[in-house]
Amino acid sequence: MSGSTSGETSEHGAVLDIEGVSVWRGGRQILDEIGFALEPGEFTGLIGSNGAGKTTILRVVMGLLAPTQGRVLVEGKPLTRRHRSVGYVPQKLLIDPDAPVRARDLVGLGLDGHRVGWRMPSRERQRRTEEMLEAVDASRFADARVGELSGGEQQRVLIAHALVGRPRLLLADEPLANLDIRSGQEIVDLLARIAAEQQIAVLLSAHDMNPLLPVMDRVVYVAGGRVAAGTTDEVVRTEVLSRLYGHPVNVLHVDGRVLVVSGSHVTVDAGAVMDTGAGMDTGMDTGAGMDVGVDASVAAAERR
Amino acid sequence: MFADAGMFANYMLNAWEVATIVAVVAPLVGFYVVLRGSSFVAHAVPEAAFAGAAGASLLGLNTLFGLGIFALGASLGIGAFGRRGRHDVVTALAMVLMLGMGSLFLSWSSEYAPEIYSLLFGEVLGVSSNEIGITAVLGAISLAALALLHRPLLLTSLMPEVAEARGVRGHRVEMAFLAVVALATTAAVPVVGALLMFSLMVGPPAAARCLVKNPLGTTALSVAIALAVVWGAIAASYQTDWPIGFFVTGFAFAAYVVAQLGRRLGTVRRRFVRAGAGANPAVTAGGVA
Amino acid sequence: MEALWHALFAPGFFTSQPVRQAVLVGGVVPIVAGAVGVFTVLRGQSFAGHSLSALGTLGGSGAFLLGITPLWGILTCGFAVAGVMELAGTQRRRGRDVATGLVLSTALGVSALLLYLVTMSGSTTGVTVTLLFGSLFALSGITVPAMTLLALVCLAVLALLYRPLLLSSVSPELAAARGVRVRWLGLAFLLLLALAAALCSVAVGTILSTALLIGPAATALRLTRRPARAMVLAGLVGVVSTWIGVVLAYDSYLWPPAGKGWPVSFFVVAVILLCYLLAGFAPAARRGSGRAGPTGRAGEQPSSGPREPLTPARLR
């Protein structure tokens, strides 16, 4: 199934417009004619389990991977390598604690790190850096070594780094994977706020959509190299996802949380496997794996 | 100690000049070597350069010529085939072979022992006037290249994927950097020796980064440390007649140890301060090493 | 036929005393180096081997200064360093590279001083070359018997510790569960490594000794996954390489430049590298499936290590 269920076509003013993109690698099809669009100010979740194709989609949007077919438009123009409109927030920094780089320096690199040559440090640069650190609430550790920051603090700095270049689209690559629940929630809220305030399109990839539910405007659900895009209510439904997976799944709403489970078994965190009695074979061959996303946190329940 | 012209006599001037150039260039390059975790490069390139120098000496050519060609070949080879300067059996064996070849070339010459010694451990007095010129040029090119590349190099060293997304071609930047490493090696080996160059290239930046938090400050401090090390080494070598390599490595190591101690003590002190500021004393005291 | 024989072995080869010495040492040391080397690679401690060899320079130069046979100096220094290493841990960690590199460099700097002092005192000539690049043809009096004895001791201890050592190299947790004293075994192995490194250092020089220690082992591991076979193969490769090196070095006295002869260590290292490269062309079937897999331990690995992790089931 390609495209989306809500009939999105290339919108004028869309920050990102993907249409009919397929990617083949090593004889295997990684993405199968996917398409979706992102509007400024929208917070979109790119949801799917590992191996579903999230990373590939991100790489295509970043301009690092040329699709075998299809087109990618950023702000109405074809994607080039050096697209300044796209900001990328990596999952984490592989850097040792001794590295002599402060948060402030890292953010500064977001402005001109790609430029060759020597430039005298300007007041303007300093001001923009300060402003961005403020915006992500990182001012208090602006002068600390990046390698010494906690996971959540580092994420903020990485976000500031991506934002300082004033992108129209911000890609966050699984920021929640290494964070505890509270820090993760803070980051999600921060990004949602930024999306709204600065009218930036935010695409956040995750394998569990539950932390994003309260703030997500749209969802791009990836499974087996195909996507379903639209609002949460439109996409996260049994019939839609079953069509996407090519295999019966059940979408359960439990206590304000969403569980996507395969047709005949539901696996919960405790490892107990319960048979729902459907009696069907659960041979999953879409390669997407099944992420149940069960999250026993109290915080989530409290949010509802 | 500074009697007469003594160590500042004419024949020593060459030594001071070359050493100063090297002490400025090596730590600047070393800053990125340490940042990128490419210590191996700082071992491998000088060892390959040694073979080149030996070959050049045999053919009666300028040593710098041999150094330069082999250093460039090795560093670019590492860039093309290596994996960010990691240990590898092939590269390790290749480097050892380079050293063996160096000993082979020198064995054919008549000055076997002294040549080997000065190429491996450095020789401050063996620098001629025209070699200063070449060294200065190499230094200038290295500095210019680093000045040009420092931002993309920093970006791709810290966040390779982000850099790629911004259009910085990490591989090209790496190759350019490795070329600069080769140039710096060529300048430094005659002074400090192939086996000991590591200390001058890596020591001062490793020490400086313990004490300073930002890139610019760290590079400035590492140059200052390197200059102190090298000047002190020349003076000491002049006084005692002992080899300069011994002093360079000794002083650089001392600087590193002092800096590391300083950082540890600084951390301990910070914990005490925080404890005093009102945190639970029992918990914090238990946390102090 | 006669002519071929004389072409291969320059006249006087079989009657020369230094050659006999070299052949003896060259037959014994690589066997030890091969066995220990295979373990070193399996345990991911190649860099430890390299450090030991480099620090041997310090011990050797000290020995020269004190007027004793370099072997003892290298050995003592090696044992001391091995002890320190076991305390500090030999795993690769960020920042460890820099610290280790600086220590090595400084040790070499001190060696430079000691060698200078030795040369100044005029007691021995060509000390630097002998220590750093070996002197297989010029081993003095007690060295050869001492080396042979030490090699045998090393092999004996290795044979004694073989099973527990293999188990703890591949799976320390399993070994500990079976009552193996992993920590003590680790120390014992480092001491054996120091011993082997010292022997290699005397044979081909401290700087080149890593090639003799790791080269044949890495070559063997390219060809087989079974540790026991690898050790035998490594020993074989090492001995053959060294003997070929000896032959070539002896013959090279007749090559240009006349009368000097090429350094034997160079030949040995060159042949070892050649063997390693040739092993890359071995039939794929012998190499097993797929590329690079880390062996039992974390830490730095040669890119050509065994293709699959060694599980206890694979041990023999």
PDB file of N, CA, C and O in Angstrom, chain C residues 103-131:
ATOM      1  N   VAL C 103      53.269   6.447  27.208  1.00  0.00           N
ATOM      2  CA  VAL C 103      54.168   5.649  28.053  1.00  0.00           C
ATOM      3  C   VAL C 103      55.222   4.956  27.194  1.00  0.00           C
ATOM      4  O   VAL C 103      56.422   4.974  27.503  1.00  0.00           O
ATOM      5  N   LEU C 104      54.776   4.359  26.103  1.00  0.00           N
ATOM      6  CA  LEU C 104      55.716   3.696  25.202  1.00  0.00           C
ATOM      7  C   LEU C 104      56.758   4.673  24.680  1.00  0.00           C
ATOM      8  O   LEU C 104      57.963   4.396  24.670  1.00  0.00           O
ATOM      9  N   SER C 105      56.264   5.820  24.223  1.00  0.00           N
ATOM     10  CA  SER C 105      57.160   6.824  23.668  1.00  0.00           C
ATOM     11  C   SER C 105      58.196   7.257  24.689  1.00  0.00           C
ATOM     12  O   SER C 105      59.380   7.400  24.383  1.00  0.00           O
ATOM     13  N   THR C 106      57.714   7.479  25.909  1.00  0.00           N
ATOM     14  CA  THR C 106      58.642   7.915  26.951  1.00  0.00           C
ATOM     15  C   THR C 106      59.654   6.829  27.256  1.00  0.00           C
ATOM     16  O   THR C 106      60.845   7.115  27.448  1.00  0.00           O
ATOM     17  N   ALA C 107      59.179   5.589  27.289  1.00  0.00           N
ATOM     18  CA  ALA C 107      60.109   4.491  27.535  1.00  0.00           C
ATOM     19  C   ALA C 107      61.177   4.448  26.450  1.00  0.00           C
ATOM     20  O   ALA C 107      62.362   4.220  26.720  1.00  0.00           O
ATOM     21  N   LEU C 108      60.752   4.679  25.214  1.00  0.00           N
ATOM     22  CA  LEU C 108      61.724   4.711  24.124  1.00  0.00           C
ATOM     23  C   LEU C 108      62.665   5.902  24.272  1.00  0.00           C
ATOM     24  O   LEU C 108      63.851   5.825  23.929  1.00  0.00           O
ATOM     25  N   GLY C 109      62.122   7.010  24.780  1.00  0.00           N
ATOM     26  CA  GLY C 109      62.974   8.169  25.000  1.00  0.00           C
ATOM     27  C   GLY C 109      64.063   7.863  26.019  1.00  0.00           C
ATOM     28  O   GLY C 109      65.228   8.227  25.843  1.00  0.00           O
ATOM     29  N   VAL C 110      63.677   7.170  27.087  1.00  0.00           N
ATOM     30  CA  VAL C 110      64.674   6.778  28.079  1.00  0.00           C
ATOM     31  C   VAL C 110      65.668   5.814  27.460  1.00  0.00           C
ATOM     32  O   VAL C 110      66.883   5.906  27.706  1.00  0.00           O
ATOM     33  N   SER C 111      65.157   4.905  26.636  1.00  0.00           N
ATOM     34  CA  SER C 111      66.062   3.977  25.956  1.00  0.00           C
ATOM     35  C   SER C 111      67.080   4.736  25.121  1.00  0.00           C
ATOM     36  O   SER C 111      68.255   4.367  25.067  1.00  0.00           O
ATOM     37  N   ALA C 112      66.596   5.810  24.469  1.00  0.00           N
ATOM     38  CA  ALA C 112      67.505   6.604  23.648  1.00  0.00           C
ATOM     39  C   ALA C 112      68.663   7.111  24.498  1.00  0.00           C
ATOM     40  O   ALA C 112      69.830   7.082  24.094  1.00  0.00           O
ATOM     41  N   LEU C 113      68.313   7.558  25.696  1.00  0.00           N
ATOM     42  CA  LEU C 113      69.353   8.055  26.581  1.00  0.00           C
ATOM     43  C   LEU C 113      70.320   6.945  26.963  1.00  0.00           C
ATOM     44  O   LEU C 113      71.552   7.105  26.896  1.00  0.00           O
ATOM     45  N   LEU C 114      69.774   5.825  27.378  1.00  0.00           N
ATOM     46  CA  LEU C 114      70.616   4.711  27.819  1.00  0.00           C
ATOM     47  C   LEU C 114      71.525   4.236  26.693  1.00  0.00           C
ATOM     48  O   LEU C 114      72.720   3.989  26.902  1.00  0.00           O
ATOM     49  N   LEU C 115      70.952   4.140  25.490  1.00  0.00           N
ATOM     50  CA  LEU C 115      71.766   3.700  24.364  1.00  0.00           C
ATOM     51  C   LEU C 115      72.887   4.698  24.084  1.00  0.00           C
ATOM     52  O   LEU C 115      74.019   4.320  23.761  1.00  0.00           O
ATOM     53  N   TYR C 116      72.562   5.949  24.237  1.00  0.00           N
ATOM     54  CA  TYR C 116      73.571   6.984  24.038  1.00  0.00           C
ATOM     55  C   TYR C 116      74.693   6.813  25.041  1.00  0.00           C
ATOM     56  O   TYR C 116      75.881   6.873  24.696  1.00  0.00           O
ATOM     57  N   LEU C 117      74.318   6.592  26.279  1.00  0.00           N
ATOM     58  CA  LEU C 117      75.332   6.431  27.317  1.00  0.00           C
ATOM     59  C   LEU C 117      76.202   5.208  27.044  1.00  0.00           C
ATOM     60  O   LEU C 117      77.412   5.232  27.262  1.00  0.00           O
ATOM     61  N   VAL C 118      75.563   4.155  26.591  1.00  0.00           N
ATOM     62  CA  VAL C 118      76.327   2.951  26.273  1.00  0.00           C
ATOM     63  C   VAL C 118      77.325   3.234  25.163  1.00  0.00           C
ATOM     64  O   VAL C 118      78.494   2.860  25.244  1.00  0.00           O
ATOM     65  N   THR C 119      76.849   3.906  24.128  1.00  0.00           N
ATOM     66  CA  THR C 119      77.735   4.213  23.006  1.00  0.00           C
ATOM     67  C   THR C 119      78.875   5.114  23.437  1.00  0.00           C
ATOM     68  O   THR C 119      80.012   4.953  23.001  1.00  0.00           O
ATOM     69  N   MET C 120      78.547   6.066  24.305  1.00  0.00           N
ATOM     70  CA  MET C 120      79.589   6.983  24.775  1.00  0.00           C
ATOM     71  C   MET C 120      80.646   6.260  25.589  1.00  0.00           C
ATOM     72  O   MET C 120      81.823   6.573  25.519  1.00  0.00           O
ATOM     73  N   SER C 121      80.194   5.280  26.379  1.00  0.00           N
ATOM     74  CA  SER C 121      81.170   4.591  27.207  1.00  0.00           C
ATOM     75  C   SER C 121      82.031   3.665  26.366  1.00  0.00           C
ATOM     76  O   SER C 121      83.013   3.115  26.849  1.00  0.00           O
ATOM     77  N   GLY C 122      81.622   3.511  25.125  1.00  0.00           N
ATOM     78  CA  GLY C 122      82.481   2.818  24.172  1.00  0.00           C
ATOM     79  C   GLY C 122      82.609   1.332  24.371  1.00  0.00           C
ATOM     80  O   GLY C 122      83.422   0.685  23.726  1.00  0.00           O
ATOM     81  N   SER C 123      81.828   0.784  25.289  1.00  0.00           N
ATOM     82  CA  SER C 123      82.050  -0.636  25.584  1.00  0.00           C
ATOM     83  C   SER C 123      81.568  -1.537  24.459  1.00  0.00           C
ATOM     84  O   SER C 123      82.211  -2.504  24.108  1.00  0.00           O
ATOM     85  N   THR C 124      80.408  -1.232  23.912  1.00  0.00           N
ATOM     86  CA  THR C 124      79.912  -2.065  22.803  1.00  0.00           C
ATOM     87  C   THR C 124      79.579  -1.164  21.612  1.00  0.00           C
ATOM     88  O   THR C 124      79.104  -0.061  21.788  1.00  0.00           O
ATOM     89  N   THR C 125      79.823  -1.656  20.448  1.00  0.00           N
ATOM     90  CA  THR C 125      79.504  -0.864  19.258  1.00  0.00           C
ATOM     91  C   THR C 125      78.217  -1.368  18.614  1.00  0.00           C
ATOM     92  O   THR C 125      77.839  -2.513  18.770  1.00  0.00           O
ATOM     93  N   GLY C 126      77.584  -0.471  17.912  1.00  0.00           N
ATOM     94  CA  GLY C 126      76.385  -0.869  17.193  1.00  0.00           C
ATOM     95  C   GLY C 126      75.275  -1.375  18.091  1.00  0.00           C
ATOM     96  O   GLY C 126      74.480  -2.213  17.697  1.00  0.00           O
ATOM     97  N   VAL C 127      75.261  -0.853  19.315  1.00  0.00           N
ATOM     98  CA  VAL C 127      74.287  -1.333  20.287  1.00  0.00           C
ATOM     99  C   VAL C 127      72.842  -1.086  19.827  1.00  0.00           C
ATOM    100  O   VAL C 127      71.982  -1.957  19.932  1.00  0.00           O
ATOM    101  N   THR C 128      72.646   0.126  19.333  1.00  0.00           N
ATOM    102  CA  THR C 128      71.302   0.494  18.895  1.00  0.00           C
ATOM    103  C   THR C 128      70.764  -0.500  17.883  1.00  0.00           C
ATOM    104  O   THR C 128      69.649  -1.011  18.017  1.00  0.00           O
ATOM    105  N   VAL C 129      71.580  -0.749  16.885  1.00  0.00           N
ATOM    106  CA  VAL C 129      71.137  -1.644  15.827  1.00  0.00           C
ATOM    107  C   VAL C 129      70.873  -3.034  16.371  1.00  0.00           C
ATOM    108  O   VAL C 129      69.863  -3.664  16.076  1.00  0.00           O
ATOM    109  N   THR C 130      71.804  -3.530  17.188  1.00  0.00           N
ATOM    110  CA  THR C 130      71.659  -4.876  17.726  1.00  0.00           C
ATOM    111  C   THR C 130      70.370  -5.012  18.517  1.00  0.00           C
ATOM    112  O   THR C 130      69.631  -5.977  18.373  1.00  0.00           O
ATOM    113  N   LEU C 131      70.100  -4.018  19.342  1.00  0.00           N
ATOM    114  CA  LEU C 131      68.931  -4.112  20.201  1.00  0.00           C
ATOM    115  C   LEU C 131      67.642  -3.952  19.412  1.00  0.00           C
ATOM    116  O   LEU C 131      66.711  -4.725  19.552  1.00  0.00           O
TER     117      LEU C 131
END
